[in-house]
Coordinates of C-alpha atoms in Angstrom, one line a residue:
M12 CA -3.1 -10.2 -15.6
L13 CA -5.6 -8.8 -13.4
A14 CA -8.4 -11.5 -14.2
T15 CA -5.8 -14.1 -12.9
A16 CA -5.1 -12.2 -9.5
L17 CA -8.6 -11.8 -9.3
S18 CA -9.4 -15.2 -9.7
L19 CA -7.0 -16.4 -7.3
L20 CA -8.1 -14.3 -4.6
S21 CA -11.7 -15.2 -5.0
A22 CA -10.8 -18.9 -4.8
C23 CA -11.2 -20.9 -1.8
G24 CA -8.7 -23.8 -2.8
G25 CA -6.5 -24.9 -4.8
A26 CA -5.1 -27.8 -6.7
S27 CA -1.9 -29.6 -5.9
R28 CA 0.7 -28.9 -8.9
T29 CA 3.0 -31.2 -10.1
G30 CA 7.0 -30.5 -9.5
S31 CA 10.2 -32.1 -8.4
S32 CA 9.7 -31.6 -4.7
A33 CA 7.0 -32.4 -2.5
T34 CA 8.1 -29.6 -0.1
T35 CA 7.8 -27.0 -2.8
R36 CA 4.5 -28.5 -3.8
A37 CA 3.4 -28.2 -0.4
A38 CA 4.7 -24.6 0.0
E39 CA 2.8 -23.5 -3.2
T40 CA -0.6 -24.7 -2.9
T41 CA -0.9 -24.1 1.2
E42 CA -3.9 -22.0 1.7
P43 CA -3.7 -18.5 2.9
V44 CA -5.6 -17.5 5.9
Y45 CA -9.1 -15.8 4.8
Y46 CA -10.0 -12.8 7.3
T47 CA -13.2 -10.8 7.2
Y48 CA -13.1 -7.6 9.6
R49 CA -15.0 -5.2 12.1
I50 CA -15.2 -1.8 11.8
R51 CA -14.0 -0.5 15.5
A52 CA -13.9 3.6 14.3
T53 CA -14.7 5.8 11.6
Y54 CA -13.1 8.9 10.6
P55 CA -13.6 11.8 8.2
H56 CA -11.4 11.6 5.2
A57 CA -11.2 14.1 2.2
A58 CA -13.5 13.0 -0.9
T59 CA -10.9 15.1 -2.9
A60 CA -7.9 12.8 -2.0
Y61 CA -6.9 10.3 -4.7
T62 CA -5.3 8.0 -2.2
Q63 CA -2.0 6.6 -3.3
G64 CA 0.0 6.1 -0.3
L65 CA -0.8 5.9 3.6
Q66 CA 0.9 6.2 6.6
Y67 CA 0.7 6.7 10.5
A68 CA 3.3 8.4 12.2
D69 CA 4.4 10.7 15.1
G70 CA 0.4 10.8 16.0
A71 CA -0.7 12.0 12.3
L72 CA -1.9 10.3 8.8
W73 CA 0.5 10.9 6.3
E74 CA -0.9 10.7 2.9
G75 CA 0.2 10.9 -0.6
T76 CA -2.4 11.6 -3.4
G77 CA -2.1 11.0 -7.3
Q78 CA -3.7 12.7 -10.4
Y79 CA -2.0 15.2 -12.5
G80 CA -2.2 18.6 -11.0
A81 CA -3.4 17.3 -7.9
S82 CA -0.8 15.1 -6.4
V83 CA 0.5 16.3 -3.2
V84 CA 1.6 14.9 0.4
Q85 CA -0.5 15.9 3.0
R86 CA -0.7 15.5 6.9
T87 CA -4.2 14.7 8.1
D88 CA -5.7 14.9 11.8
L89 CA -7.3 11.9 12.3
E90 CA -10.1 13.0 14.4
T91 CA -11.1 16.0 12.3
G92 CA -10.3 15.1 9.0
K93 CA -8.2 18.7 8.5
T94 CA -5.4 18.3 6.2
E95 CA -2.2 20.5 5.9
V96 CA -0.5 20.1 2.3
L97 CA 3.5 19.6 3.1
F98 CA 4.6 19.1 -0.6
R99 CA 3.3 19.3 -4.0
L100 CA 4.2 17.5 -7.3
P101 CA 4.6 19.3 -10.8
R102 CA 1.7 19.0 -13.1
T103 CA 3.6 16.8 -15.2
E104 CA 4.0 14.2 -12.3
F105 CA 1.4 11.4 -10.8
G106 CA 2.0 10.9 -7.4
E107 CA 2.0 6.8 -5.9
G108 CA 3.0 5.4 -2.9
I109 CA 4.7 7.1 0.0
T110 CA 6.6 6.1 3.3
L111 CA 8.7 7.5 6.5
L112 CA 12.1 6.2 7.3
D113 CA 14.9 8.1 9.5
G114 CA 13.5 11.5 9.2
K115 CA 12.7 11.2 5.7
L116 CA 9.5 11.1 3.4
Y117 CA 9.9 9.1 0.2
Q118 CA 7.5 9.4 -2.5
L119 CA 7.2 7.4 -5.9
T120 CA 5.7 8.8 -9.2
W121 CA 3.3 6.6 -11.6
Q122 CA 5.3 7.1 -14.9
S123 CA 8.0 9.7 -14.4
N124 CA 10.5 6.8 -13.0
T125 CA 11.7 9.1 -10.2
A126 CA 10.9 9.1 -6.2
H127 CA 11.2 12.3 -4.1
V128 CA 12.9 12.4 -0.9
Y129 CA 11.9 15.1 1.2
D130 CA 13.7 16.2 4.7
L131 CA 10.9 16.2 7.3
A132 CA 12.5 18.6 9.6
T133 CA 13.2 21.6 7.1
R134 CA 10.0 20.3 4.7
K135 CA 12.7 20.7 1.5
K136 CA 13.2 18.3 -1.0
I137 CA 16.8 16.7 -0.7
R138 CA 17.3 14.7 -3.5
D139 CA 15.4 12.3 -6.4
H140 CA 16.4 8.8 -7.5
R141 CA 15.6 7.7 -10.7
Y142 CA 14.1 3.7 -11.2
A143 CA 12.9 1.9 -13.9
G144 CA 9.4 1.3 -14.9
E145 CA 6.1 2.1 -12.9
G146 CA 6.3 3.0 -9.5
W147 CA 3.2 1.9 -7.3
G148 CA 3.5 0.7 -3.5
L149 CA 6.4 2.0 -1.4
T150 CA 6.8 0.9 2.5
T151 CA 9.6 0.1 4.9
D152 CA 10.7 -2.5 7.8
G153 CA 12.7 0.6 9.5
R154 CA 15.8 -0.2 7.3
K155 CA 15.0 -1.2 3.8
L156 CA 12.1 0.1 1.3
Y157 CA 10.0 -2.1 -0.4
M158 CA 8.6 -1.0 -3.7
T159 CA 5.7 -2.3 -6.2
D160 CA 5.5 -1.5 -10.1
G161 CA 2.0 -3.1 -10.8
S162 CA 3.5 -6.4 -11.6
A163 CA 3.9 -9.2 -9.2
N164 CA 7.3 -8.0 -8.1
L165 CA 8.3 -6.9 -4.8
Y166 CA 11.2 -5.1 -5.0
T167 CA 13.6 -4.5 -1.7
I168 CA 15.4 -1.4 -2.4
E169 CA 18.5 0.5 -0.6
P170 CA 17.3 3.6 0.8
E171 CA 20.4 6.0 0.3
T172 CA 20.8 4.8 -3.2
F173 CA 17.4 3.7 -4.2
R174 CA 19.5 0.6 -6.0
R175 CA 17.4 -2.4 -6.1
E176 CA 18.7 -5.5 -3.9
R177 CA 16.3 -7.8 -4.5
T178 CA 13.3 -8.8 -6.5
T179 CA 10.8 -11.1 -4.9
T180 CA 7.9 -12.6 -6.4
V181 CA 4.5 -12.4 -4.8
T182 CA 2.7 -15.7 -5.1
L183 CA -0.4 -17.2 -3.9
R184 CA -1.0 -21.0 -4.5
G185 CA 2.3 -20.5 -6.3
E186 CA 0.6 -18.3 -9.0
P187 CA 2.1 -14.7 -9.4
V188 CA -0.5 -12.1 -8.3
E189 CA 0.1 -9.1 -10.0
Y190 CA -1.4 -5.3 -9.7
L191 CA -0.2 -4.8 -6.0
N192 CA -0.7 -1.4 -5.1
E193 CA -0.7 0.4 -1.3
L194 CA 1.7 -1.6 0.8
E195 CA 2.2 -1.5 5.0
W196 CA 4.6 -3.5 6.9
I197 CA 2.9 -4.9 9.6
D198 CA 4.6 -7.4 12.1
G199 CA 7.1 -8.4 10.0
K200 CA 4.6 -8.9 7.0
I201 CA 3.8 -6.6 4.0
W202 CA 0.2 -6.0 3.7
A203 CA -0.7 -4.6 0.1
N204 CA -4.0 -3.7 -1.7
V205 CA -4.5 -5.7 -5.1
Y206 CA -5.6 -3.0 -7.5
T207 CA -9.3 -2.9 -8.3
T208 CA -10.1 -5.1 -5.6
D209 CA -11.5 -5.3 -2.0
Q210 CA -8.8 -7.7 -1.0
I211 CA -5.7 -6.9 0.6
V212 CA -3.0 -9.7 0.9
I213 CA -0.5 -10.5 3.4
I214 CA 2.6 -11.2 2.1
D215 CA 5.9 -12.9 4.0
P216 CA 8.6 -10.5 2.3
A217 CA 11.1 -13.3 2.6
T218 CA 9.2 -15.8 0.2
G219 CA 6.8 -13.5 -1.5
R220 CA 4.3 -16.2 -0.5
V221 CA 0.6 -14.6 0.2
E222 CA -0.3 -15.9 4.0
G223 CA -3.6 -14.3 4.6
I224 CA -6.5 -12.5 2.3
V225 CA -8.6 -9.9 4.1
D226 CA -11.8 -9.3 2.4
L227 CA -12.9 -5.7 3.0
T228 CA -16.2 -6.3 0.6
G229 CA -19.1 -3.7 1.7
L230 CA -16.7 -1.4 3.7
L231 CA -17.6 1.3 2.3
S232 CA -21.5 1.5 2.0
A233 CA -23.3 1.9 -1.6
E234 CA -25.0 5.1 -0.1
E235 CA -21.6 6.7 0.6
R236 CA -20.6 6.3 -3.1
T237 CA -20.5 9.1 -5.7
P238 CA -19.5 9.0 -9.4
Q239 CA -16.3 10.1 -8.5
T240 CA -16.0 7.5 -5.5
D241 CA -12.7 5.0 -7.0
V242 CA -11.4 1.7 -5.6
L243 CA -10.1 0.6 -2.4
N244 CA -6.5 1.8 -1.7
G245 CA -4.6 2.9 1.3
I246 CA -3.4 1.0 4.6
A247 CA -1.7 2.7 7.4
Y248 CA -0.9 0.8 10.9
D249 CA -0.5 2.4 14.3
T250 CA 2.7 0.5 15.8
A251 CA 2.1 1.9 19.5
T252 CA -1.3 0.8 19.4
G253 CA -1.9 -1.9 17.0
R254 CA -4.6 0.1 15.1
I255 CA -5.1 -0.7 11.5
F256 CA -6.7 2.2 9.4
V257 CA -7.9 1.8 5.5
T258 CA -9.3 3.8 3.2
G259 CA -10.0 4.4 -0.5
K260 CA -9.5 6.6 -3.6
N261 CA -11.9 9.9 -3.3
W262 CA -13.4 8.1 -0.1
S263 CA -15.5 10.2 2.3
K264 CA -14.5 8.1 5.1
L265 CA -11.4 6.3 6.9
F266 CA -11.7 3.2 8.6
E267 CA -10.2 1.7 11.8
I268 CA -11.0 -2.0 11.5
E269 CA -10.4 -5.1 13.3
I270 CA -9.7 -8.3 11.1
V271 CA -11.5 -11.6 12.1
R272 CA -10.2 -14.8 11.1
R273 CA -13.1 -17.1 9.0

């Protein structure tokens, strides 16, 4: 349940659990590293964009948006915030996470059980893949895709067939963390927004264990919020410079942040 995820993220410590292996118990109860943040730069962001997927590549910001009748994939100039819509979903589909791999852009849909694959050179859709359950977050390590569905599951996906090769349960102190949303691969770890919270969890993809928690409370000030402003969602990483960008659904700003260990 979401309440469980929130309580796990907000807790500052965890009690040891019984089990057959001391090693297992130690791994389960190991405390994550806690981080806060510094804002290094602020950029304009379209407040009309219900951000579902975010990635920085080829000198531009790529964004997938949601909402029925308004779901698109767009490319954004970081400095000006000017957007170019590349792909539009049918009005019957609600866009979710995106990622770029080998000249292709992959886009999930929320409840249509369909992943769209586009060729970036021709700007044409080249195929669809069907999958079970909902689509939420999507990222890549440069070889495989990683997908979430709103549960605590992290799926390893073969890109050409979209076959699920592995299911890993994401845990914090041995307890599952649900509502994993937008994803980003950063230095061998998966960063994930936890839906409706101001926290990002840093996940070891091999074990599913949460190794870090980034608290972004207060990132968007109260003065900048409107009735349309929604939750934190969207993580992008510039591999060339190490810059980290974050934003939210219908936020008017995108932030470059530096994380600071507490």
